[in-house]
Amino acid sequence: MSALLEIDNLAKAFHGVPVLRGVGFEIRAGTVTGLVGGNGAGKSTLMNLLGGNLRPDSGAMRLEGRVYEPENSAAAARAGISFVHQELNLFPNLTLAENLFLTDFPVRGFFIRRSALARQAAALLAKVGLPHAPDTPLERLTPGERQLVEIARALHGNPKLIILDEPTTSLSPPECERLFRLVRSLRAEGCAFVFISHALGDVLRLCDRILVLRDGAVADQGPAGDFTIPRLVTSMAGREIKQLFPGRAELPVADADADTKPLLEVRGVSQAGMVDNIWFTLRRGEILGLSGLMGAGRTELARLLFGLAPHRSGEILLDGKPLTGGPRARIRAGMALLTESRGEDGICAGASVHDNILLATLPAHARGPLGLLSNARLKPVVREVSESVHLHTRREGAEPVRRLSGGNQQKAVLARWLMTKPKVLILDEPTRGIDAAAKFEIYQLILALAAASMPRVGSSRMSTFGFVI
């Protein structure tokens, strides 16, 4: 069988810094190719080349034997290549049908054929297992359901190759299984997939072949059956990593005689359609895990605690005092929230790393009646907090945060909240979409903060560790 897509010696650099170096591989129709690598390995750059969002500096691509040089993502889509990004490109204020056909509405003359739109949208939604009506506003769906809408949109036009960038990060185990069944079904029909994921178990289970990138070059590739998780991690990191999760006993813990009074108390909190009669207590130095399937209310509870949503009944106390008001009041009281979707509401993609870190504390650093900021005075402050979370940048934080890897973006958001000196730090899926080594670092940071007696609330779909984040 001839290759559907051939990649030959691709290279790409930004501002003289090589990001891809001599990458070559091929993808055959009816196969799933797993693409793995550490944060900053070049995965996103490679996929943006395939998807028409970037042009290579050198090398060649051939699609079905013909030269493939897409000028943009629309050209790539016309050629039969669809891209499902990790950060969703959907509009919450539009309906599901409108999101699915935003650039390709069925029309008659100057008018949208609403009946055809509803019929075609319903077929795509059914294909990914979503029971919602086509006229449902997207804002009513959970993050995991929105991910399935993005995948449904990629299926429009019967693509030859679909690139899935971290498609399972917001999905519950049942939703993951539904996605995998869909991929296997489409694979049997001849559709090819590139599956990018840090969930290495999913990569081994779903993929036919695996390609490992490290520092912009191919570090390993071959049939999926030849790989194990230790081999993948070693190939990604360039060294053997024997431990994926730090042990809490290895770090200092709070003094047993320390103050054990409740710091955060949640008493019978309820809100229609979100949570019902939630009770828990958090003490200084504790890590409290929130676990549940998609739609169980983990993210909703985190938003409620931070004042992003109201609660109908019950009360929330911090240091024995009732919490009221919105996020601004909660931040002043000592609360911080690292959200699940860093691309949507965690980072300001166009701003620098330096500015992203300072966002929550700008008023505190302003001087004089005009509220002026001194970069010379702020740089050492930002450098210190960046070093505390092991965030290292090339230009002392001057580069746009969007150019950082997912793991470093997460560290930048964590650094921002540490600048507020919070009493309680709420972490909603803090390791979403980052590699094994970066996850280990994030876990170590959380344990170190806990040892310094700053409680935090963590959220995860799993509860298999001594702590759940």
XYZ file of C-alpha atoms in Angstrom:
469
model
C 0.000 0.000 0.000
C 1.399 3.394 -1.006
C 1.665 6.185 1.545
C -1.169 8.685 1.884
C 1.173 11.399 3.196
C 4.974 11.452 2.904
C 7.114 13.822 4.985
C 10.714 14.249 3.848
C 13.399 16.107 5.828
C 11.177 18.937 7.121
C 12.874 21.801 8.955
C 11.539 24.941 10.616
C 13.129 27.661 12.754
C 11.796 30.732 14.555
C 14.108 33.748 14.938
C 17.076 31.547 14.138
C 16.146 28.914 16.747
C 15.587 25.451 15.154
C 12.232 23.930 16.104
C 12.171 21.037 13.612
C 15.297 19.368 12.225
C 15.159 16.851 9.385
C 11.837 15.234 10.285
C 10.731 12.430 8.004
C 7.997 9.777 8.157
C 4.963 8.556 6.245
C 1.279 7.959 7.003
C -0.785 5.285 5.277
C -4.532 5.345 4.692
C -6.582 3.502 7.287
C -3.959 3.801 10.040
C -3.558 5.736 13.283
C -0.123 7.269 13.844
C 0.709 8.309 17.392
C 2.840 11.434 17.750
C 4.421 11.889 21.177
C 7.147 14.050 22.652
C 7.900 16.328 25.544
C 6.627 19.886 25.727
C 8.595 21.929 23.196
C 9.620 18.857 21.171
C 8.109 20.307 17.978
C 4.801 18.422 17.787
C 2.610 21.504 17.412
C 4.946 23.051 14.825
C 4.935 19.836 12.788
C 1.142 19.620 12.872
C 0.813 23.288 11.920
C 2.961 22.546 8.866
C 0.672 19.655 7.928
C -2.432 21.739 8.624
C -1.335 24.706 6.508
C -0.863 27.156 9.376
C 2.930 27.356 8.813
C 5.299 26.888 5.871
C 8.477 24.775 6.221
C 11.903 26.340 5.725
C 13.060 23.237 3.863
C 11.976 19.707 3.096
C 8.959 18.404 1.201
C 5.492 16.943 1.727
C 3.574 14.748 -0.709
C -0.119 13.881 -0.435
C -1.198 10.865 -2.502
C 2.010 11.194 -4.506
C 1.534 14.868 -5.369
C 3.426 17.831 -3.927
C 1.552 19.158 -0.913
C 2.168 22.819 -0.063
C -0.964 24.214 1.605
C -1.024 28.010 1.852
C -3.433 27.997 4.796
C -5.741 25.750 6.816
C -8.550 26.181 4.268
C -6.286 24.811 1.528
C -5.354 21.882 3.776
C -9.035 21.161 4.410
C -9.771 21.225 0.672
C -6.955 18.725 0.181
C -8.574 16.436 2.780
C -6.660 17.185 5.980
C -8.616 18.280 9.074
C -7.114 19.516 12.330
C -8.699 19.275 15.804
C -6.704 21.637 18.014
C -6.141 21.109 21.720
C -7.512 24.593 22.405
C -10.984 24.598 20.900
C -11.957 27.003 18.107
C -15.668 27.252 18.871
C -18.106 30.069 19.627
C -20.138 29.593 22.833
C -22.869 32.037 21.740
C -23.653 30.083 18.547
C -25.644 26.873 18.190
C -24.044 23.487 17.600
C -25.149 23.510 13.960
C -23.707 26.989 13.405
C -20.387 25.963 14.937
C -20.224 22.815 12.809
C -20.823 24.625 9.498
C -19.444 28.075 10.281
C -17.349 28.270 7.109
C -19.528 26.076 4.901
C -23.239 26.673 5.458
C -25.653 24.885 3.082
C -27.141 27.779 1.104
C -29.649 28.528 -1.627
C -28.765 31.799 -3.234
C -28.070 34.258 -0.408
C -29.995 32.290 2.233
C -28.978 29.502 4.610
C -30.988 26.309 4.136
C -31.956 25.829 7.780
C -33.585 22.427 7.280
C -30.490 21.066 5.507
C -28.259 22.623 8.176
C -30.211 20.910 10.967
C -30.273 17.562 9.138
C -26.540 17.526 8.349
C -25.614 18.765 11.839
C -27.748 16.061 13.467
C -25.928 13.401 11.428
C -22.497 14.673 12.525
C -23.566 14.930 16.176
C -24.920 11.382 16.077
C -21.642 10.165 14.610
C -19.703 11.347 17.673
C -22.439 10.201 20.070
C -23.772 13.601 21.194
C -27.517 13.520 21.955
C -28.055 17.305 21.803
C -30.305 18.998 19.257
C -28.520 20.970 16.507
C -30.075 24.246 17.742
C -28.612 23.844 21.264
C -26.326 26.778 22.214
C -22.745 25.579 22.613
C -22.441 27.388 25.968
C -24.756 24.773 27.524
C -22.283 21.963 26.855
C -19.508 20.790 29.169
C -15.855 21.149 28.065
C -15.753 17.453 27.173
C -18.875 17.696 25.033
C -17.438 20.733 23.274
C -14.378 18.644 22.392
C -16.696 16.161 20.671
C -18.321 19.030 18.733
C -14.860 20.043 17.504
C -14.232 16.480 16.358
C -17.636 16.357 14.649
C -16.712 19.520 12.724
C -13.493 17.859 11.544
C -15.558 15.008 10.076
C -17.452 17.362 7.775
C -16.312 16.865 4.197
C -15.090 13.262 4.655
C -11.405 14.054 5.254
C -8.593 11.678 4.285
C -6.476 12.540 7.339
C -7.594 13.916 10.715
C -5.050 15.347 13.153
C -6.211 15.002 16.766
C -4.203 17.193 19.159
C -4.792 16.025 22.761
C -8.447 15.115 22.053
C -9.051 13.224 25.313
C -7.871 15.767 27.900
C -11.413 16.965 28.671
C -13.166 13.623 28.206
C -14.326 11.163 30.830
C -13.340 7.477 30.422
C -16.704 6.608 28.774
C -16.318 9.565 26.384
C -12.767 8.437 25.582
C -14.055 4.981 24.723
C -16.717 6.519 22.492
C -14.025 8.535 20.702
C -11.808 5.473 20.270
C -14.707 3.480 18.798
C -15.320 6.326 16.356
C -11.639 6.462 15.343
C -11.528 2.687 14.812
C -14.715 2.824 12.740
C -13.372 5.605 10.510
C -10.017 3.843 10.256
C -11.821 0.771 8.910
C -13.342 3.041 6.231
C -9.865 4.172 5.141
C -9.499 7.438 7.053
C -6.043 8.072 8.537
C -5.343 9.766 11.867
C -2.472 11.472 13.648
C -3.106 11.080 17.384
C -1.132 13.495 19.590
C -1.382 12.748 23.282
C 0.498 12.719 26.575
C -1.746 9.846 27.692
C 0.767 7.187 26.671
C -1.528 4.295 27.552
C -4.110 5.643 25.083
C -1.398 5.980 22.412
C -0.348 2.343 22.813
C -3.952 1.131 22.809
C -5.205 3.078 19.789
C -2.293 3.573 17.403
C -0.797 1.386 14.664
C 2.538 3.224 14.544
C 4.257 5.696 16.862
C 6.608 8.595 16.135
C 8.592 10.165 19.001
C 9.950 13.703 18.676
C 12.670 15.118 20.919
C 14.250 18.558 20.480
C 12.714 18.912 17.025
C 14.049 15.640 15.608
C 12.753 12.070 15.309
C 14.042 10.195 18.356
C 12.205 6.908 17.773
C 9.535 5.402 15.523
C 8.045 2.034 14.693
C 4.997 -0.243 15.106
C 3.030 0.470 18.289
C 3.418 -3.153 19.359
C 7.175 -2.632 19.732
C 6.731 0.119 22.343
C 6.129 0.159 26.069
C 5.445 3.154 28.291
C 9.008 3.077 29.745
C 10.463 3.064 26.219
C 8.234 5.977 25.198
C 9.134 8.041 28.264
C 12.847 7.332 27.800
C 12.686 8.276 24.104
C 10.802 11.479 24.897
C 13.109 12.582 27.708
C 16.423 11.325 26.322
C 17.093 9.631 29.642
C 15.533 6.939 31.777
C 12.774 8.193 34.075
C 12.043 5.600 36.728
C 9.375 7.559 38.593
C 6.368 9.316 37.052
C 4.837 10.556 40.317
C 6.768 11.977 43.285
C 6.221 10.369 46.663
C 4.884 12.677 49.325
C 7.093 11.076 51.981
C 10.165 12.377 50.144
C 9.279 15.985 50.956
C 9.006 17.755 54.306
C 5.517 17.848 55.779
C 3.826 20.294 58.087
C 4.498 20.042 61.818
C 1.970 17.766 63.498
C 1.542 20.402 66.225
C 0.754 23.151 63.735
C -2.581 24.948 63.614
C -5.205 22.424 62.461
C -8.200 24.756 62.475
C -10.235 24.610 59.262
C -9.006 27.068 56.669
C -11.707 26.507 54.033
C -15.152 25.206 54.973
C -17.854 24.357 52.445
C -21.185 23.752 54.171
C -24.129 22.351 52.223
C -23.421 24.325 49.054
C -25.937 23.776 46.262
C -26.705 25.342 42.912
C -29.295 24.025 40.486
C -27.733 22.128 37.592
C -24.248 22.329 39.093
C -23.722 20.834 42.560
C -25.953 19.565 45.335
C -25.313 19.683 49.102
C -21.499 19.743 49.042
C -19.689 19.561 52.399
C -15.941 19.465 53.025
C -13.197 21.026 55.128
C -9.666 21.942 54.066
C -6.889 22.538 56.589
C -3.569 24.265 56.170
C -1.032 22.029 54.424
C -3.625 19.628 52.977
C -4.249 18.668 49.347
C -7.900 17.803 48.817
C -8.744 15.805 45.685
C -11.953 16.331 43.710
C -12.616 13.398 41.405
C -15.520 12.484 39.165
C -16.625 11.783 35.622
C -17.311 14.473 33.047
C -20.401 16.406 34.075
C -20.145 15.348 37.730
C -19.583 18.961 38.814
C -15.829 19.183 39.489
C -15.189 22.249 37.345
C -18.518 23.785 38.356
C -17.584 23.492 42.050
C -14.174 25.067 41.392
C -15.805 28.017 39.612
C -18.352 28.361 42.392
C -15.645 28.443 45.078
C -13.847 31.204 43.170
C -16.989 33.311 42.793
C -17.432 32.791 39.050
C -20.868 31.275 39.695
C -23.423 31.879 42.477
C -24.701 29.256 44.903
C -28.355 28.958 45.846
C -27.836 27.658 49.364
C -25.136 26.813 51.868
C -22.059 28.828 52.795
C -18.327 29.005 52.119
C -15.997 30.140 54.887
C -12.330 31.110 54.660
C -10.549 31.492 57.993
C -13.968 31.344 59.628
C -15.355 34.279 57.623
C -18.109 33.885 54.990
C -16.936 34.389 51.418
C -19.084 36.665 49.294
C -18.719 38.568 46.051
C -17.058 37.644 42.774
C -13.507 36.693 41.778
C -12.008 40.066 42.727
C -13.290 39.731 46.291
C -12.153 36.086 46.445
C -8.635 37.001 45.305
C -8.440 39.704 47.983
C -9.596 37.134 50.550
C -6.838 34.708 49.515
C -8.346 32.415 46.864
C -6.797 31.556 43.493
C -8.027 29.391 40.605
C -5.920 27.706 37.934
C -8.582 26.869 35.345
C -8.983 23.715 33.266
C -8.741 25.513 29.918
C -5.586 27.629 30.017
C -5.939 28.670 26.377
C -9.488 29.969 26.828
C -9.330 31.638 30.247
C -5.874 30.989 31.673
C -3.433 32.918 29.496
C -3.516 36.051 27.350
C -1.929 34.461 24.287
C -0.786 37.704 22.657
C 0.806 39.129 25.806
C 4.317 38.373 27.031
C 5.169 35.801 29.670
C 6.194 38.699 31.943
C 2.813 40.440 31.567
C 0.847 37.205 32.012
C 2.566 36.558 35.334
C 1.784 40.087 36.565
C -1.878 40.155 35.500
C -3.432 39.369 38.883
C -1.215 41.758 40.870
C -0.812 44.806 38.598
C -2.633 47.222 40.967
C -0.282 46.271 43.804
C 2.765 47.176 41.684
C 1.432 50.466 40.294
C 3.063 53.631 41.620
C 1.909 57.241 41.782
C -1.430 58.872 40.873
C -1.082 57.689 37.261
C -0.530 54.054 38.250
C 2.807 53.739 36.454
C 4.703 50.463 36.303
C 8.482 50.140 36.403
C 9.776 47.231 34.327
C 13.203 47.604 35.901
C 11.667 47.050 39.337
C 9.268 44.300 38.224
C 11.745 42.139 36.283
C 13.511 40.785 39.400
C 10.112 40.050 40.987
C 8.948 38.100 37.939
C 12.324 36.348 37.679
C 12.113 35.201 41.301
C 8.617 33.725 41.034
C 9.494 32.158 37.642
C 12.472 30.406 39.185
C 10.301 29.167 42.043
C 8.154 27.213 39.549
C 11.147 26.249 37.339
C 9.910 28.390 34.447
C 12.836 29.263 32.192
C 12.380 31.464 29.107
C 14.791 32.576 26.398
C 14.253 36.358 26.703
C 13.516 36.844 30.415
C 9.770 36.648 29.824
C 9.641 39.102 26.905
C 8.400 36.518 24.367
C 4.642 35.941 23.812
C 3.309 33.277 26.158
C 1.728 31.461 23.201
C 5.218 30.402 22.077
C 5.812 28.432 25.267
C 5.119 24.732 25.515
C 1.944 23.663 27.300
C 3.866 22.764 30.447
C 5.603 26.147 30.596
C 2.331 27.984 29.945
C 0.877 26.162 32.939
C 3.875 27.173 35.053
C 3.361 30.799 34.002
C -0.262 30.685 35.179
C 0.817 29.040 38.441
C 3.463 31.756 38.909
C 0.771 34.417 38.395
C -1.331 33.028 41.224
C 1.641 32.572 43.534
C 2.240 36.318 43.126
C -1.095 36.883 44.927
C 0.159 34.914 47.974
C -3.041 32.843 48.192
C -4.281 30.922 51.182
C -6.139 28.393 49.016
C -5.125 27.461 45.483
C -7.736 25.646 43.385
C -6.191 23.564 40.593
C -8.598 22.331 37.908
C -6.794 19.662 35.841
C -3.362 21.312 36.319
C -1.487 18.707 34.240
C -3.854 18.715 31.276
C -1.992 18.417 27.978
C 1.573 18.330 29.323
C 4.223 15.623 29.111
C 5.333 13.136 31.768
C 8.436 15.072 32.834
C 6.504 18.359 33.124
C 3.751 16.584 35.074
C 6.346 15.323 37.540
C 7.603 18.889 37.979
C 4.084 20.255 38.532
C 3.364 17.545 41.116
C 6.631 18.312 42.893
C 5.734 22.014 43.021
C 2.312 21.242 44.485
C 3.821 18.974 47.124
C 6.414 21.608 48.011
C 3.685 24.239 48.371
C 1.669 21.872 50.535
C 4.735 21.292 52.704
C 4.936 25.074 53.078
C 1.403 24.874 54.542
C -0.571 26.413 51.712
C -3.678 24.252 51.104
C -4.975 23.679 47.622
C -7.908 21.904 46.008
C -7.137 19.657 43.052
C -9.426 18.220 40.388
C -8.921 15.108 38.302
C -10.749 12.315 36.521
C -8.698 9.731 38.422
C -8.010 8.993 42.071
C -5.213 6.461 42.077
C -2.523 8.417 43.922
C -1.937 9.579 47.481
C -3.023 12.986 46.227
C -5.354 13.812 43.321
C -4.674 16.714 40.965
